[in-house]
Coordinates of C-alpha atoms and ligand atoms in Angstrom, one line a residue:
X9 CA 32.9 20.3 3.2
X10 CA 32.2 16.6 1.7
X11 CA 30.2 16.3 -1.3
X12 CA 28.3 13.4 -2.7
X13 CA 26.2 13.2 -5.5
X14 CA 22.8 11.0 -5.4
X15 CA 20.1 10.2 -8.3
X16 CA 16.7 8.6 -7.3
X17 CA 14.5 6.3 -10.0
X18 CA 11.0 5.7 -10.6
X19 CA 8.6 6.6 -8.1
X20 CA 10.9 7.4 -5.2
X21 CA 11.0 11.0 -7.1
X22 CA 7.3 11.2 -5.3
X23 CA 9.2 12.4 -2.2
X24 CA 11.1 14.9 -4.2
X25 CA 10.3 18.4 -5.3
X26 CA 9.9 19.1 -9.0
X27 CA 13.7 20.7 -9.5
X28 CA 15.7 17.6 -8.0
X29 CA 13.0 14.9 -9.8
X30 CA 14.9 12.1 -12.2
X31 CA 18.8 14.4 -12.3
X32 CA 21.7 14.0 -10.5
X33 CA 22.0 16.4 -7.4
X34 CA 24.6 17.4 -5.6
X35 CA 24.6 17.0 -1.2
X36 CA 26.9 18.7 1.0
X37 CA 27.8 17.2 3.9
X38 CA 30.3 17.3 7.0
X39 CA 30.4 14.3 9.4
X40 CA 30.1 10.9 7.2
X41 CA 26.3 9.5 8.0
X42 CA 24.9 6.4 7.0
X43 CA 23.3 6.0 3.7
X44 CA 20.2 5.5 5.4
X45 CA 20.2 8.5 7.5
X46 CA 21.2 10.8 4.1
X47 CA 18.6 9.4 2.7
X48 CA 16.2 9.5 5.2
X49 CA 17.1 13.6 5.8
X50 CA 15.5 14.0 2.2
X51 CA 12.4 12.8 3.6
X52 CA 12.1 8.8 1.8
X53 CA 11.2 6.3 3.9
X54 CA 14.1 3.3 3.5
X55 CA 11.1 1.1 3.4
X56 CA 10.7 2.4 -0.2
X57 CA 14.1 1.2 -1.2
X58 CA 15.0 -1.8 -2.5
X59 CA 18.8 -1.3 -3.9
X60 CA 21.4 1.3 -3.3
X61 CA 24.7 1.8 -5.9
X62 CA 27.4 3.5 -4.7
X63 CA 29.9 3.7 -7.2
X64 CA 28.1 0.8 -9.1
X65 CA 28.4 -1.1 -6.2
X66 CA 25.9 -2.4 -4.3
X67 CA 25.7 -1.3 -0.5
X68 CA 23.6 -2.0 2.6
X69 CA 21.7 1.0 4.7
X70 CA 24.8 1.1 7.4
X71 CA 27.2 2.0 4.3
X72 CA 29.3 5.4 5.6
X73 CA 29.0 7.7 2.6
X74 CA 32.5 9.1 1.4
X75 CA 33.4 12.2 0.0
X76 CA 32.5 12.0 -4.1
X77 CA 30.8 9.2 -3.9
X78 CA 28.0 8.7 -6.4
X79 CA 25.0 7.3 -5.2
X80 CA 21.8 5.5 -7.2
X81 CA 18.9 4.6 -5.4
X82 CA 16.1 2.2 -6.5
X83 CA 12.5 1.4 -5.3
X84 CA 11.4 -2.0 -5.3
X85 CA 11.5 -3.8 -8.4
X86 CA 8.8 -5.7 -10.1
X87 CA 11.0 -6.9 -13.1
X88 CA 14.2 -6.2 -13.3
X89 CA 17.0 -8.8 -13.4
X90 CA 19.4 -7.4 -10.5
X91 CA 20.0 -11.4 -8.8
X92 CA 23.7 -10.1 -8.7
X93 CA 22.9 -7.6 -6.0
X94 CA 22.2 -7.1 -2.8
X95 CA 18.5 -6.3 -1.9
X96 CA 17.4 -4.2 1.0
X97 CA 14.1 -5.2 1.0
X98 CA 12.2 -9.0 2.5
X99 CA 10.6 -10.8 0.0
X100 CA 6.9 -9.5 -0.9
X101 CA 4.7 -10.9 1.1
X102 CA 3.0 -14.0 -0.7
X103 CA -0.6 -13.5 0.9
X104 CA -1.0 -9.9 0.3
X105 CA -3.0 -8.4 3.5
X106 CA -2.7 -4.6 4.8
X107 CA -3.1 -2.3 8.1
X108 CA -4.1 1.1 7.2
X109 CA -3.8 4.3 8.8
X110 CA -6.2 5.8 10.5
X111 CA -6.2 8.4 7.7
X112 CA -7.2 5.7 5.1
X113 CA -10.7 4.6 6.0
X114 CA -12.6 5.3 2.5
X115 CA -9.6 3.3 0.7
X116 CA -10.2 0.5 3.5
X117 CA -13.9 0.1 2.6
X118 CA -12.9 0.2 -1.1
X119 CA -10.0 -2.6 -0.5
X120 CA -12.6 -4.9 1.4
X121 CA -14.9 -4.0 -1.7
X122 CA -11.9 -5.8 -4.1
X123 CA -11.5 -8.6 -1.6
X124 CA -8.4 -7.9 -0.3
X125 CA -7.5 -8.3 3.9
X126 CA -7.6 -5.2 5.4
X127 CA -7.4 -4.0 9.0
X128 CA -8.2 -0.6 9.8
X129 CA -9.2 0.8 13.4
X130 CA -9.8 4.3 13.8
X131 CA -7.5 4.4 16.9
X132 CA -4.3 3.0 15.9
X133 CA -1.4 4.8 17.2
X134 CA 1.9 4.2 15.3
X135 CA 3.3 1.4 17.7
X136 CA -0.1 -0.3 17.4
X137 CA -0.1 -0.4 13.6
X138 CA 3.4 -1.5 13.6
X139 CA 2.5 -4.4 15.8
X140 CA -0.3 -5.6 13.6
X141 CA 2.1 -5.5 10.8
X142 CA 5.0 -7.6 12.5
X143 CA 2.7 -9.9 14.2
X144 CA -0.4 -10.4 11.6
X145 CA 2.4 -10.3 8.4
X146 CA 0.5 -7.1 7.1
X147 CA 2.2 -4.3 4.6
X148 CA 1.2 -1.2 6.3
X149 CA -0.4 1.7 3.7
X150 CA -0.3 5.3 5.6
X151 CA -0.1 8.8 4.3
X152 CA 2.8 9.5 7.1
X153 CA 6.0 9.0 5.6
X154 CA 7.8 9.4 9.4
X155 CA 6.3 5.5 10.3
X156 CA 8.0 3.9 7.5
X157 CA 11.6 5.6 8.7
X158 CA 11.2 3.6 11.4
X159 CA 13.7 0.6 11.8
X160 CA 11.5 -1.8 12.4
X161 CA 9.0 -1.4 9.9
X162 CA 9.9 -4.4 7.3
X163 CA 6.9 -3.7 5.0
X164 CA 5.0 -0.4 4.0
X165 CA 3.9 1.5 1.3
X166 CA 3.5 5.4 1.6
X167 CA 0.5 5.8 -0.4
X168 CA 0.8 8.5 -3.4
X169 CA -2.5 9.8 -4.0
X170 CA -5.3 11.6 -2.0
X171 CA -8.7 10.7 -3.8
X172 CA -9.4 7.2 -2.6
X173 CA -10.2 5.9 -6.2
X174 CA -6.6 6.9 -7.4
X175 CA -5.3 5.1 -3.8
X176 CA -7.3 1.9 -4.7
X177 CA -5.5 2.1 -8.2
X178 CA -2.1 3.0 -7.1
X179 CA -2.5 -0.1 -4.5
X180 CA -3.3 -3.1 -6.9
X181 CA -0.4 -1.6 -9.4
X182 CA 2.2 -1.3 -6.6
X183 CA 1.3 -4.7 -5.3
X184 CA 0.3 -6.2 -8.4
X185 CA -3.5 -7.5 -7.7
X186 CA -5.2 -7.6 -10.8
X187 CA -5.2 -10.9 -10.9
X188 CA -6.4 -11.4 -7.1
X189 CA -9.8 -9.0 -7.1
X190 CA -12.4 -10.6 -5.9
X191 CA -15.1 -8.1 -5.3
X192 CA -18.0 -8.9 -3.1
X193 CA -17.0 -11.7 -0.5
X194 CA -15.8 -9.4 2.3
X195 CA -17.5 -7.4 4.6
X196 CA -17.2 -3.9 3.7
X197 CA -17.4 -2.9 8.0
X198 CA -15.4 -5.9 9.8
X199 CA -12.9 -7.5 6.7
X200 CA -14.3 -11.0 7.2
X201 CA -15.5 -13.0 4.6
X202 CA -19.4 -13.0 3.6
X203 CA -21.2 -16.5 3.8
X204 CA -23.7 -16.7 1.3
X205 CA -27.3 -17.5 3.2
X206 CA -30.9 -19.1 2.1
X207 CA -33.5 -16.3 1.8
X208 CA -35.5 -18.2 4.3
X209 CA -33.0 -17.5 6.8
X210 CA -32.6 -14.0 6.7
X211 CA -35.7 -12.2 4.9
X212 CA -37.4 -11.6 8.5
X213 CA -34.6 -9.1 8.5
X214 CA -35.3 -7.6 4.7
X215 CA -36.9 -4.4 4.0
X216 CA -40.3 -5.5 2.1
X217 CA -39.1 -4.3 -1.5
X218 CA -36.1 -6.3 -1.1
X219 CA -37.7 -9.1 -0.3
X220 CA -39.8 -8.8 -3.2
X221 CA -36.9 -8.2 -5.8
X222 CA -34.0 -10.3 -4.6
X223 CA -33.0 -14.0 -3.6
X224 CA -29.7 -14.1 -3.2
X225 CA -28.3 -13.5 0.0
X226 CA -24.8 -13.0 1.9
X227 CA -24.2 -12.7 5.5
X228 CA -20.8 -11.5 7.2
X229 CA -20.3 -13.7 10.2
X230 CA -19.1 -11.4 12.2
X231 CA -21.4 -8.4 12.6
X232 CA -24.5 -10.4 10.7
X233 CA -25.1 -7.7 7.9
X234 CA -26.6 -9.0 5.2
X235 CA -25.6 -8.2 1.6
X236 CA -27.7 -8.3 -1.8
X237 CA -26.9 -6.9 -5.2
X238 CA -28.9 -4.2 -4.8
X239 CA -28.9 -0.2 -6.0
X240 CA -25.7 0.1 -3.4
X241 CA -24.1 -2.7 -5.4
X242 CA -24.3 -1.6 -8.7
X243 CA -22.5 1.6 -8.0
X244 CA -19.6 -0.1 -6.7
X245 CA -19.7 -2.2 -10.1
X246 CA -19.4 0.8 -11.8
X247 CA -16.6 1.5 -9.5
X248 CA -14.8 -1.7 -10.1
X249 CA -15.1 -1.7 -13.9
X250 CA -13.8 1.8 -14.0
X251 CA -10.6 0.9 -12.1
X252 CA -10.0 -2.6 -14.1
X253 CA -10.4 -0.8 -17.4
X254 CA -7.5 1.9 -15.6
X255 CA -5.0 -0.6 -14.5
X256 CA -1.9 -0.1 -16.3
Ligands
ZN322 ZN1 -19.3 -7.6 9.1

């Protein structure tokens, strides 16, 4: 029986329960895997890694773990100066944009809400939302840790939390988009970017005590809703200033 010895940092102890969170543990093994495979069998998703030691040394995923072999495992950094390494991971993508599960359609409406690109369909099957990523540049966010094991996912993020207000949090930490909220210029139902419109131009279409109360206007192209800073909107404001104030 082989034995190697692995330690995981920062949030990748998410996938791990409480008793092998943040310590050294030990792993028995008998044919020599890959490192990605050992540390696939412990249930994280090599799209969460960024940097793998073995010995201090930095490997790639096809690396054949030895017997004894001591083995550190990073998530992606956000400051860190490792330039002497190798990295596992793509660059971030500049433009953030998402595909979400079909699991994630409250945190969808909330992303639109911050102005951030989000796709979401109901009906996505895995190959479908792994398409979308590839082809439309798009990190994908799910609950279901088995689609980011897959090989050709290059970016994903298995999202942490259940409540939707915590995932919206958790999101603009990971990725780091304080500084690129822009709340109310996306349609909250179709992702596209509200036009704002003349009053004239849309108040056939206003209920009468909005009519009366508000003149400015915004239209999504796509599906022609029309927005105003309404009852509706100053909930969400009370929304967005509660997660701003939160951001760590
Ligand atoms: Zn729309």
């Amino acid at each position: 029986m082989k034995k190697a010895y692995f330690r995981f940092y920062e949030e990748l102890n998410d996938f791990f329960p409480a008793e092998k969170r943040k310590i050294k543990f030990e792993h028995t093994f008998i044919d020599r895997a890959s490192v990605k495979d050992m540390i696939e069998s412990f249930g994280v998703p090599h799209i969460e890694i960024d940097l793998i030691l073995v010995n201090s040394k930095s490997v790639d995923f096809s690396y054949l773990v030895n017997d004894k072999d001591e083995i550190s495992v990073y998530p992606v950094f956000e400051s860190l100066d490792i330039s002497e390494v190798q990295h596992l991971r793509p660059k971030p993508l500049r433009e953030p944009k998402f595909v979400l599960d079909v699991h994630l359609g409250k945190l969808t409406r909330y992303m639109r809400m911050m102005g951030f690109d989000t796709i979401y369909k109901n009906n996505y099957n895995d190959d479908g939302l792994i398409k979308i990523s590839l082809d439309d540049k798009r990190t994908i966010l799910t609950r279901d840790r088995e689609i980011l094991k897959r090989n050709d996912v290059t970016h994903g993020h298995w999202v942490r939390n259940e409540n939707p207000e915590e995932q919206l949090k958790e999101i603009i930490e990971r990725f780091d988009l304080k500084d690129q909220i822009k709340e109310f210029t996306r349609c909250l139902e179709c992702n596209d970017l509200l036009k704002k419109v003349e009053k004239e131009l849309v108040i056939e279409k206003l209920p009468p005590k909005v009519k009366e109360w508000y003149n400015e206007f915004f239209l999504c192209p796509q599906c022609n809703r029309i927005y105003w800073k309404g009852s509706h909107y100053e909930r969400m404001q009370e929304l967005i200033s509660r997660i701003k104030n939160n951001i760590s």
